[in-house]
JSON list of C-alpha atoms and ligand atoms in Angstrom, two decimals:
[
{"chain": "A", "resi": 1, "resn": "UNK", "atom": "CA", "xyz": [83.48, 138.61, 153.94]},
{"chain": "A", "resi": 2, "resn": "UNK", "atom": "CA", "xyz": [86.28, 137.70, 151.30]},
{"chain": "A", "resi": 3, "resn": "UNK", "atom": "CA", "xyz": [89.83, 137.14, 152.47]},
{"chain": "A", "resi": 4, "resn": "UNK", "atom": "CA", "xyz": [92.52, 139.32, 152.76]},
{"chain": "A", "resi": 5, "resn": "UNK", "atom": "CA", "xyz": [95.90, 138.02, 151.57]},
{"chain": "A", "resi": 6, "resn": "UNK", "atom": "CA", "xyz": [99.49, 138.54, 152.95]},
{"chain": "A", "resi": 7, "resn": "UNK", "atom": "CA", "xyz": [101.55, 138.79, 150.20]},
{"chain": "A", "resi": 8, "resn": "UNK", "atom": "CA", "xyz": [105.90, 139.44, 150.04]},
{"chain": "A", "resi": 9, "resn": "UNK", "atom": "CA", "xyz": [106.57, 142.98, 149.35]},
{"chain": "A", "resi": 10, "resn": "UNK", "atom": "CA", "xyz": [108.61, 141.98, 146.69]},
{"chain": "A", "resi": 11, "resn": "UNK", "atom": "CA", "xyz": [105.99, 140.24, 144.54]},
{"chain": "A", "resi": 12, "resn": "UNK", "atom": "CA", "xyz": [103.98, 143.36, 144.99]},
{"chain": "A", "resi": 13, "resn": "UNK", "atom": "CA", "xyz": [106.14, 145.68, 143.67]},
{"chain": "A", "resi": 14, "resn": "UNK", "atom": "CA", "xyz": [108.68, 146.52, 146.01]},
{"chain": "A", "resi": 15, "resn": "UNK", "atom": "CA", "xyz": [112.37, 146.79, 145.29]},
{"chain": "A", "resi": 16, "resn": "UNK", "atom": "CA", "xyz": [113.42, 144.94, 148.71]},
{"chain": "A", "resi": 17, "resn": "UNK", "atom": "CA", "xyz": [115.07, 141.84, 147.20]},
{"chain": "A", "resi": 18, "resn": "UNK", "atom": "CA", "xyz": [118.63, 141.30, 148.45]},
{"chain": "A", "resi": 19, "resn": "UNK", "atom": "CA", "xyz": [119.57, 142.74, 145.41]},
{"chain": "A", "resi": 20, "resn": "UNK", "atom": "CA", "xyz": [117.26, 145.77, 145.25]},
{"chain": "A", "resi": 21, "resn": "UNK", "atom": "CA", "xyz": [115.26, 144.48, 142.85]},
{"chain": "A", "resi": 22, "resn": "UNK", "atom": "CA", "xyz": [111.64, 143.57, 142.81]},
{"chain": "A", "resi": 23, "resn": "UNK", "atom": "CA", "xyz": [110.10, 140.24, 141.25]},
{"chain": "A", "resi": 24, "resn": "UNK", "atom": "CA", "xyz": [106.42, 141.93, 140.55]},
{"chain": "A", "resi": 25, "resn": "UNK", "atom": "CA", "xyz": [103.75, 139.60, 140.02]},
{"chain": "A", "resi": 26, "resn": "UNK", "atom": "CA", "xyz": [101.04, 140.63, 137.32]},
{"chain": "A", "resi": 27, "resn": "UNK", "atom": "CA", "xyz": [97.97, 138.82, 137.68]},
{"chain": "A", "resi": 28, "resn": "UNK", "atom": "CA", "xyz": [94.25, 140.27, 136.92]},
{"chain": "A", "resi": 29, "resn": "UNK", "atom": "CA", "xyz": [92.74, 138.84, 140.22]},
{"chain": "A", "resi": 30, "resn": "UNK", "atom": "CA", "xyz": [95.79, 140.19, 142.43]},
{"chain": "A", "resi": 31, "resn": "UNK", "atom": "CA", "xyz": [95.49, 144.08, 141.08]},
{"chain": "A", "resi": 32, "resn": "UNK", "atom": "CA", "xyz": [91.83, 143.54, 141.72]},
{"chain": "A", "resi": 33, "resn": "UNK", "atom": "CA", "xyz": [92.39, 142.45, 145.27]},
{"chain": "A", "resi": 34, "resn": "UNK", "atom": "CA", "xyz": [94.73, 145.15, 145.45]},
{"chain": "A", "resi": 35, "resn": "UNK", "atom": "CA", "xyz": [91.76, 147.65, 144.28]},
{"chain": "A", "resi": 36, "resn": "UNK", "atom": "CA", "xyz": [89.23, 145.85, 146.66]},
{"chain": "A", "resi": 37, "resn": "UNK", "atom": "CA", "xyz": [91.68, 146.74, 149.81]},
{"chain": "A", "resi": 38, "resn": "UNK", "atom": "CA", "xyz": [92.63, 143.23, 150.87]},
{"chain": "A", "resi": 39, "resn": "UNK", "atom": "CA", "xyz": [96.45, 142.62, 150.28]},
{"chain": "A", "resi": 40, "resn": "UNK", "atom": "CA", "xyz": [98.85, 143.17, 152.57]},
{"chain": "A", "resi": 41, "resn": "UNK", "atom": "CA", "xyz": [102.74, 143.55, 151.58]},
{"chain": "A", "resi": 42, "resn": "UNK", "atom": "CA", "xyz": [105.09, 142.43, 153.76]},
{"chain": "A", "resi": 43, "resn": "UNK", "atom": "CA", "xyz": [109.00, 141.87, 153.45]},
{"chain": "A", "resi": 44, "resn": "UNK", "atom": "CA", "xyz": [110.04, 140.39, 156.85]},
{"chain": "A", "resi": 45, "resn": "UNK", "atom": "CA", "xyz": [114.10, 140.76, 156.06]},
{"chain": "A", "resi": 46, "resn": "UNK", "atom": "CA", "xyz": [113.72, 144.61, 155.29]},
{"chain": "A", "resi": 47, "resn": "UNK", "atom": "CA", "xyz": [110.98, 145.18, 158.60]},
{"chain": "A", "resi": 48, "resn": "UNK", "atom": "CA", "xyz": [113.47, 143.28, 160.83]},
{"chain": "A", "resi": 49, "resn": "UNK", "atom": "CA", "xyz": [115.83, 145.64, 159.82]},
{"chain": "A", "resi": 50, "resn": "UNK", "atom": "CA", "xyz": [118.58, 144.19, 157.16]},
{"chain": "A", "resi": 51, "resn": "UNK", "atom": "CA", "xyz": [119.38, 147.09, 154.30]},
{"chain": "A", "resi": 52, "resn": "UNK", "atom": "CA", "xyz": [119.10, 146.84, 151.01]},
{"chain": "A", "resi": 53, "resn": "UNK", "atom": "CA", "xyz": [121.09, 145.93, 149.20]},
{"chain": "A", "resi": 54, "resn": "UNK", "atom": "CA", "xyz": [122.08, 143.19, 151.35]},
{"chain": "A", "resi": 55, "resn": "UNK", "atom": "CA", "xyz": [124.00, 139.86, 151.09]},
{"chain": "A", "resi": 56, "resn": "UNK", "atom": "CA", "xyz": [122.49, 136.71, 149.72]},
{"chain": "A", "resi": 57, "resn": "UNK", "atom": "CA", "xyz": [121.92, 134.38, 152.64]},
{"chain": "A", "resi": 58, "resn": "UNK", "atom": "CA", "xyz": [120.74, 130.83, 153.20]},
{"chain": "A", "resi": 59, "resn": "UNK", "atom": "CA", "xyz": [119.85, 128.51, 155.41]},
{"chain": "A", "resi": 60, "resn": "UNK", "atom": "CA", "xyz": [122.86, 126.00, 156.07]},
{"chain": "A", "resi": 61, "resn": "UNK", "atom": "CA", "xyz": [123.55, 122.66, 156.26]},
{"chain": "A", "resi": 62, "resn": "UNK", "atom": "CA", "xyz": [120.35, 121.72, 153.83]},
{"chain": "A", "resi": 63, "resn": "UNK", "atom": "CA", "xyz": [118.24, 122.22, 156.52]},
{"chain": "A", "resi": 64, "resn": "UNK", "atom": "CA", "xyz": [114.52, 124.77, 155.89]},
{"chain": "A", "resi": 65, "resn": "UNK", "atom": "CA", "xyz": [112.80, 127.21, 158.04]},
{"chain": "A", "resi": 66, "resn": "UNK", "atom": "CA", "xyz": [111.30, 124.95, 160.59]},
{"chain": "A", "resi": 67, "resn": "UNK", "atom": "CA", "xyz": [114.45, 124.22, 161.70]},
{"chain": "A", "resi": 68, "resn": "UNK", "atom": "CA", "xyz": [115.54, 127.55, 162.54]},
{"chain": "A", "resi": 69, "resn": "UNK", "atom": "CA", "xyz": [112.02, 128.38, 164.29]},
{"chain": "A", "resi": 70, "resn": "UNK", "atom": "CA", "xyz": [113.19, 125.14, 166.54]},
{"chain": "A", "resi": 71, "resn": "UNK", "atom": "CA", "xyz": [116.44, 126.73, 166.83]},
{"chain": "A", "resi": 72, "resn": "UNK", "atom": "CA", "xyz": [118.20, 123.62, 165.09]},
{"chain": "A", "resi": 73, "resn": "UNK", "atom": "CA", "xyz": [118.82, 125.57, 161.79]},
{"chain": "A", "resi": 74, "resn": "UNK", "atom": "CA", "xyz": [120.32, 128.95, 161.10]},
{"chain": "A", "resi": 75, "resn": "UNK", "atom": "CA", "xyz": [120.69, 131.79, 158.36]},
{"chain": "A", "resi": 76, "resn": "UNK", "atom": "CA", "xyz": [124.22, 132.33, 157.08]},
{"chain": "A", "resi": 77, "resn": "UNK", "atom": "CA", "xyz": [125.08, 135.62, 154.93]},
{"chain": "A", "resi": 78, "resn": "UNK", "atom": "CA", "xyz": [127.21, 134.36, 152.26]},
{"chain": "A", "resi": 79, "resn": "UNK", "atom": "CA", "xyz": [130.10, 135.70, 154.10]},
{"chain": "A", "resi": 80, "resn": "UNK", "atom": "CA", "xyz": [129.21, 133.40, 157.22]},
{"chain": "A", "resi": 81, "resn": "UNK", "atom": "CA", "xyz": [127.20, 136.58, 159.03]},
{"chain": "A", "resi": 82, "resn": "UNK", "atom": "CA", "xyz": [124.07, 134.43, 161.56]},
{"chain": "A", "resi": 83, "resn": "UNK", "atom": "CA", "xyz": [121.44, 136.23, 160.83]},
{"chain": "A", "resi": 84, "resn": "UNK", "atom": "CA", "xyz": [119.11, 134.11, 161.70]},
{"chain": "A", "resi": 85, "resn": "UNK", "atom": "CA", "xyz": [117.90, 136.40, 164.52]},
{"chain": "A", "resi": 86, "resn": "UNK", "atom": "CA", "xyz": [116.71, 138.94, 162.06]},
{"chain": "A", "resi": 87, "resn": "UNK", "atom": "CA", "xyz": [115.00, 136.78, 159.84]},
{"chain": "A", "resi": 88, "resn": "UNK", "atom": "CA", "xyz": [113.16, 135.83, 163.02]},
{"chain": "A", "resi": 89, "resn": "UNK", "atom": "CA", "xyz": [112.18, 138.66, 164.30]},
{"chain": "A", "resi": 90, "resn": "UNK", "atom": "CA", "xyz": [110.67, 139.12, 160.65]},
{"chain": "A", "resi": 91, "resn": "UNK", "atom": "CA", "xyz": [109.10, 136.08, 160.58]},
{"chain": "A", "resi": 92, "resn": "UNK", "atom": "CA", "xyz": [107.32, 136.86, 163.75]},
{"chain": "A", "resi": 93, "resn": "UNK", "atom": "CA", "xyz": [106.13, 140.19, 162.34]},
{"chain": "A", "resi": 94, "resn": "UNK", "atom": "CA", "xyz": [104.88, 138.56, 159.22]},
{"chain": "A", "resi": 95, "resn": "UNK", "atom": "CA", "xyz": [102.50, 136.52, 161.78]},
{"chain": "A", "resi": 96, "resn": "UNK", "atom": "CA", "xyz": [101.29, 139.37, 163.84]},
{"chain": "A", "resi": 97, "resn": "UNK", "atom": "CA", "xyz": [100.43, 141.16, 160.73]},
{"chain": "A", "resi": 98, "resn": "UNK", "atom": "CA", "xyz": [98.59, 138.42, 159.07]},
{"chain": "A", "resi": 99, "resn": "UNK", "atom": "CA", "xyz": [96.95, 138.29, 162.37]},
{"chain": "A", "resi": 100, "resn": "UNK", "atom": "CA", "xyz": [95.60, 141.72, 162.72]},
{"chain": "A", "resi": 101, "resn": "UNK", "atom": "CA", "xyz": [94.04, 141.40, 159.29]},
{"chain": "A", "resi": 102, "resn": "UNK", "atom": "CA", "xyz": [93.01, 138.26, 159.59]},
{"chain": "A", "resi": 103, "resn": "UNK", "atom": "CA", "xyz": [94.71, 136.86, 156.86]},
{"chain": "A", "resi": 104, "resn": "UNK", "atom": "CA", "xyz": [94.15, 132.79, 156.22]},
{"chain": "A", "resi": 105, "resn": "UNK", "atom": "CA", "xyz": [95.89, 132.91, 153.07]},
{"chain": "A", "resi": 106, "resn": "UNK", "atom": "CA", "xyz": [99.31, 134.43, 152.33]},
{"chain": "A", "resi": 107, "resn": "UNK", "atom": "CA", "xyz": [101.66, 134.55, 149.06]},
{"chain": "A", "resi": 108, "resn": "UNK", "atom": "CA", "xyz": [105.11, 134.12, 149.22]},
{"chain": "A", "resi": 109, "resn": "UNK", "atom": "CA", "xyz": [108.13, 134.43, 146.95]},
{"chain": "A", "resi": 110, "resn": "UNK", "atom": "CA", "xyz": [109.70, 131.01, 146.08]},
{"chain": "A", "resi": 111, "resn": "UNK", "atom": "CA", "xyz": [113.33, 130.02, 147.22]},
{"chain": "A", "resi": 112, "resn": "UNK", "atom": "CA", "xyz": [113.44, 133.17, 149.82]},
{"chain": "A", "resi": 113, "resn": "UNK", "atom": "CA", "xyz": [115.11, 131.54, 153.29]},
{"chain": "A", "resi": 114, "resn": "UNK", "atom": "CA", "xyz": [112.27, 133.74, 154.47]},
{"chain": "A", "resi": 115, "resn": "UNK", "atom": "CA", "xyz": [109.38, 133.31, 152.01]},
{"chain": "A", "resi": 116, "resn": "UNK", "atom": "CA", "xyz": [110.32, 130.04, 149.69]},
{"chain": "A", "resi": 117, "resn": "UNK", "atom": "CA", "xyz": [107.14, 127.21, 149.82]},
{"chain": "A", "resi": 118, "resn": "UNK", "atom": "CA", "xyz": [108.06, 124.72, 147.92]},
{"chain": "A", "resi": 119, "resn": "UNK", "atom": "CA", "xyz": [111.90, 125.07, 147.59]},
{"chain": "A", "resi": 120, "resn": "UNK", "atom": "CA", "xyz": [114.85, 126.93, 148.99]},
{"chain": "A", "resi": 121, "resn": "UNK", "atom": "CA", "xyz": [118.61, 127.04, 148.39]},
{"chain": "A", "resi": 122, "resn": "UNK", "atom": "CA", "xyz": [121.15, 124.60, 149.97]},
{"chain": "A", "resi": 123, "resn": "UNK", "atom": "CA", "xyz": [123.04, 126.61, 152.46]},
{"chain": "A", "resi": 124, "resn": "UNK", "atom": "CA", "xyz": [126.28, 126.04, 149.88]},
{"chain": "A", "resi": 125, "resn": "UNK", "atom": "CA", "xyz": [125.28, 129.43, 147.98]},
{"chain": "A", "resi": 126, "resn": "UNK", "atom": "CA", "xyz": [125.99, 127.40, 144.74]},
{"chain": "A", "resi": 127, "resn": "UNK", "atom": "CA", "xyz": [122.47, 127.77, 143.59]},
{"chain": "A", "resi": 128, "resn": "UNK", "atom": "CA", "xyz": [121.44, 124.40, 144.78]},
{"chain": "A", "resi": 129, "resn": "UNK", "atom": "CA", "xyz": [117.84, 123.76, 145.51]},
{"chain": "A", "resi": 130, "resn": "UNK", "atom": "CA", "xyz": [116.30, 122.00, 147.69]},
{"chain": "A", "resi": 131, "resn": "UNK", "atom": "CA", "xyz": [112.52, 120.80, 148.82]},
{"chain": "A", "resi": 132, "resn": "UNK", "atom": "CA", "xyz": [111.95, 123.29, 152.01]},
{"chain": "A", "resi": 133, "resn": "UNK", "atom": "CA", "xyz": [110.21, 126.60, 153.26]},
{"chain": "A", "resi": 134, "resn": "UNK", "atom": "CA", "xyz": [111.31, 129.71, 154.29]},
{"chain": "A", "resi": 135, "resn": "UNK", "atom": "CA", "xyz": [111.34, 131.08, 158.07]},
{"chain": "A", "resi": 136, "resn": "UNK", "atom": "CA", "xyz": [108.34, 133.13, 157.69]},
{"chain": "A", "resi": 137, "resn": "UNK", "atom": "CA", "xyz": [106.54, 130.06, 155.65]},
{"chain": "A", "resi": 138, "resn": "UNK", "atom": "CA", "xyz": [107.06, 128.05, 157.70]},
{"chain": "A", "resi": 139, "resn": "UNK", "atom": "CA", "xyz": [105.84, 129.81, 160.92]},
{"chain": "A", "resi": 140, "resn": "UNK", "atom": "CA", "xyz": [102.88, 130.77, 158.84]},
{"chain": "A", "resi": 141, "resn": "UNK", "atom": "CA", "xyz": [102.19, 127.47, 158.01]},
{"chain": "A", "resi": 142, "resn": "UNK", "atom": "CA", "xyz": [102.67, 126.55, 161.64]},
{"chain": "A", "resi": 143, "resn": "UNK", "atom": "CA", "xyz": [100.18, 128.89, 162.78]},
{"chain": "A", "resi": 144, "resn": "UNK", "atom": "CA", "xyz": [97.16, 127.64, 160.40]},
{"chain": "A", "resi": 145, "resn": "UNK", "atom": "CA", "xyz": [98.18, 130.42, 157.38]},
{"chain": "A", "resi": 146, "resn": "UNK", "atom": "CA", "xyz": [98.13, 128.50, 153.96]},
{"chain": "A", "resi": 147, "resn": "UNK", "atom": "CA", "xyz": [100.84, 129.78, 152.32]},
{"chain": "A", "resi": 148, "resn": "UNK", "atom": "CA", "xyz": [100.95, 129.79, 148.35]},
{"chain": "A", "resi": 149, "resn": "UNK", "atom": "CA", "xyz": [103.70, 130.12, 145.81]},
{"chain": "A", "resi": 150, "resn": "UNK", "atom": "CA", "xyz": [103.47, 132.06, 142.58]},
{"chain": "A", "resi": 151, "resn": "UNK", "atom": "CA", "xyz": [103.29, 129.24, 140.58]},
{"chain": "A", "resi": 152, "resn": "UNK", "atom": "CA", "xyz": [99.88, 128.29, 142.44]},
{"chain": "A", "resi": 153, "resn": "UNK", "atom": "CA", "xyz": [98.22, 131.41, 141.65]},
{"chain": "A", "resi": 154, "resn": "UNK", "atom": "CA", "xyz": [95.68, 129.69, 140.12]},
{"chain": "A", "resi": 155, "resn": "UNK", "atom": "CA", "xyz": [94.95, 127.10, 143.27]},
{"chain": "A", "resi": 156, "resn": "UNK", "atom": "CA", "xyz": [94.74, 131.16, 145.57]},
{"chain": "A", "resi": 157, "resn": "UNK", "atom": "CA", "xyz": [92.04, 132.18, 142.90]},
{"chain": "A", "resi": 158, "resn": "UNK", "atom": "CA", "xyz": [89.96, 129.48, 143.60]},
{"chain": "A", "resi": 159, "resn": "UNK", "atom": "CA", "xyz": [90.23, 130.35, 147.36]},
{"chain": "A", "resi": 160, "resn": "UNK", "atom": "CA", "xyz": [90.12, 134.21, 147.53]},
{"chain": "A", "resi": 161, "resn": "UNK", "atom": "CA", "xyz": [87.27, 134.93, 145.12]},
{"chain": "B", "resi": 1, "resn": "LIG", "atom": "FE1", "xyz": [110.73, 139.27, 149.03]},
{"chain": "B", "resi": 1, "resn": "LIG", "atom": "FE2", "xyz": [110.36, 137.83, 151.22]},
{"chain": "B", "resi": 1, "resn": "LIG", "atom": "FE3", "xyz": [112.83, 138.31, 150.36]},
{"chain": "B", "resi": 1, "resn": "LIG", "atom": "FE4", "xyz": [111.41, 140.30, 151.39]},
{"chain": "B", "resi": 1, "resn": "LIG", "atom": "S1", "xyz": [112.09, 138.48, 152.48]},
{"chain": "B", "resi": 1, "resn": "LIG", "atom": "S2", "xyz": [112.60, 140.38, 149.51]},
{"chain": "B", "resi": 1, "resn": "LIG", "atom": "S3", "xyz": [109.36, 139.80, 150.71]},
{"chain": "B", "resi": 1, "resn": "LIG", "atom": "S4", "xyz": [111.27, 137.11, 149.29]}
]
């Protein structure tokens, strides 16, 4: 049977970004997965319950999602709002979804302090980047879910068929 891929809700399509906005992703092989049933969209801020629009937040002190899932790191709202337990309790929906479907593969929006795989922002909210995951990465990731970002598109072809 071919994979099924978890994939952020807003690189489907979805206007959920923290400043309503999507960040679609057009790709042949993903509207054929689409077609073929086996993508799942997911945006763990919006299911945990933040609105949208919402504030930018980060995670603080230059540290990544691992540290908050160890409860050494935390998610500041620009304004200095800890949301970290939201982003949490998204995270940990992301895993029970990918779960139920089985999902060994999942596609995440870069630079999210939920999604980001290869880089996120400081924690300074000057725009900073910095080597680091996401929450929900890096639970994933933790959990034996390889998580891709859209600039490896082509390395998730290879894998999902
Ligand atoms: Fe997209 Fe993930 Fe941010 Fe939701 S949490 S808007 S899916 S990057």
């Amino acid at each position: 049977m071919k994979p099924t891929l978890l994939i952020s809700g807003c690189l489907s399509g979805q206007p959920v970004r923290y400043d309503g906005t999507a960040r679609t992703l057009l790709q042949d092989s993903l509207t054929r997965w689409q077609a073929e049933g086996r993508v799942i969209a997911f945006c763990p801020e919006t299911a945990a319950g933040l609105p949208t629009p919402r504030p930018p937040a980060e995670i603080i002190h230059g540290r990544d999602g691992a540290a908050v899932l160890d409860g050494s790191g935390r998610v500041c709202e620009a304004g200095g709002r800890d949301v970290s337990a939201p982003f949490l309790v998204g995270a940990y929906q992301a895993l029970d979804l990918a779960r139920r479907h089985g999902c060994r593969f999942a596609l995440l929006m870069d630079g999210s302090p939920s999604c980001g795989s290869s880089f996120i922002y400081d924690g300074q909210f000057t725009g900073t980047r910095h080597a680091g995951q996401g929450v929900t990465a890096a639970l994933l990731r933790r959990n034996g879910i390889a998580v891709y970002a859209p600039i490896q598109f082509s390395c998730l072809e290879a894998v999902m068929g």
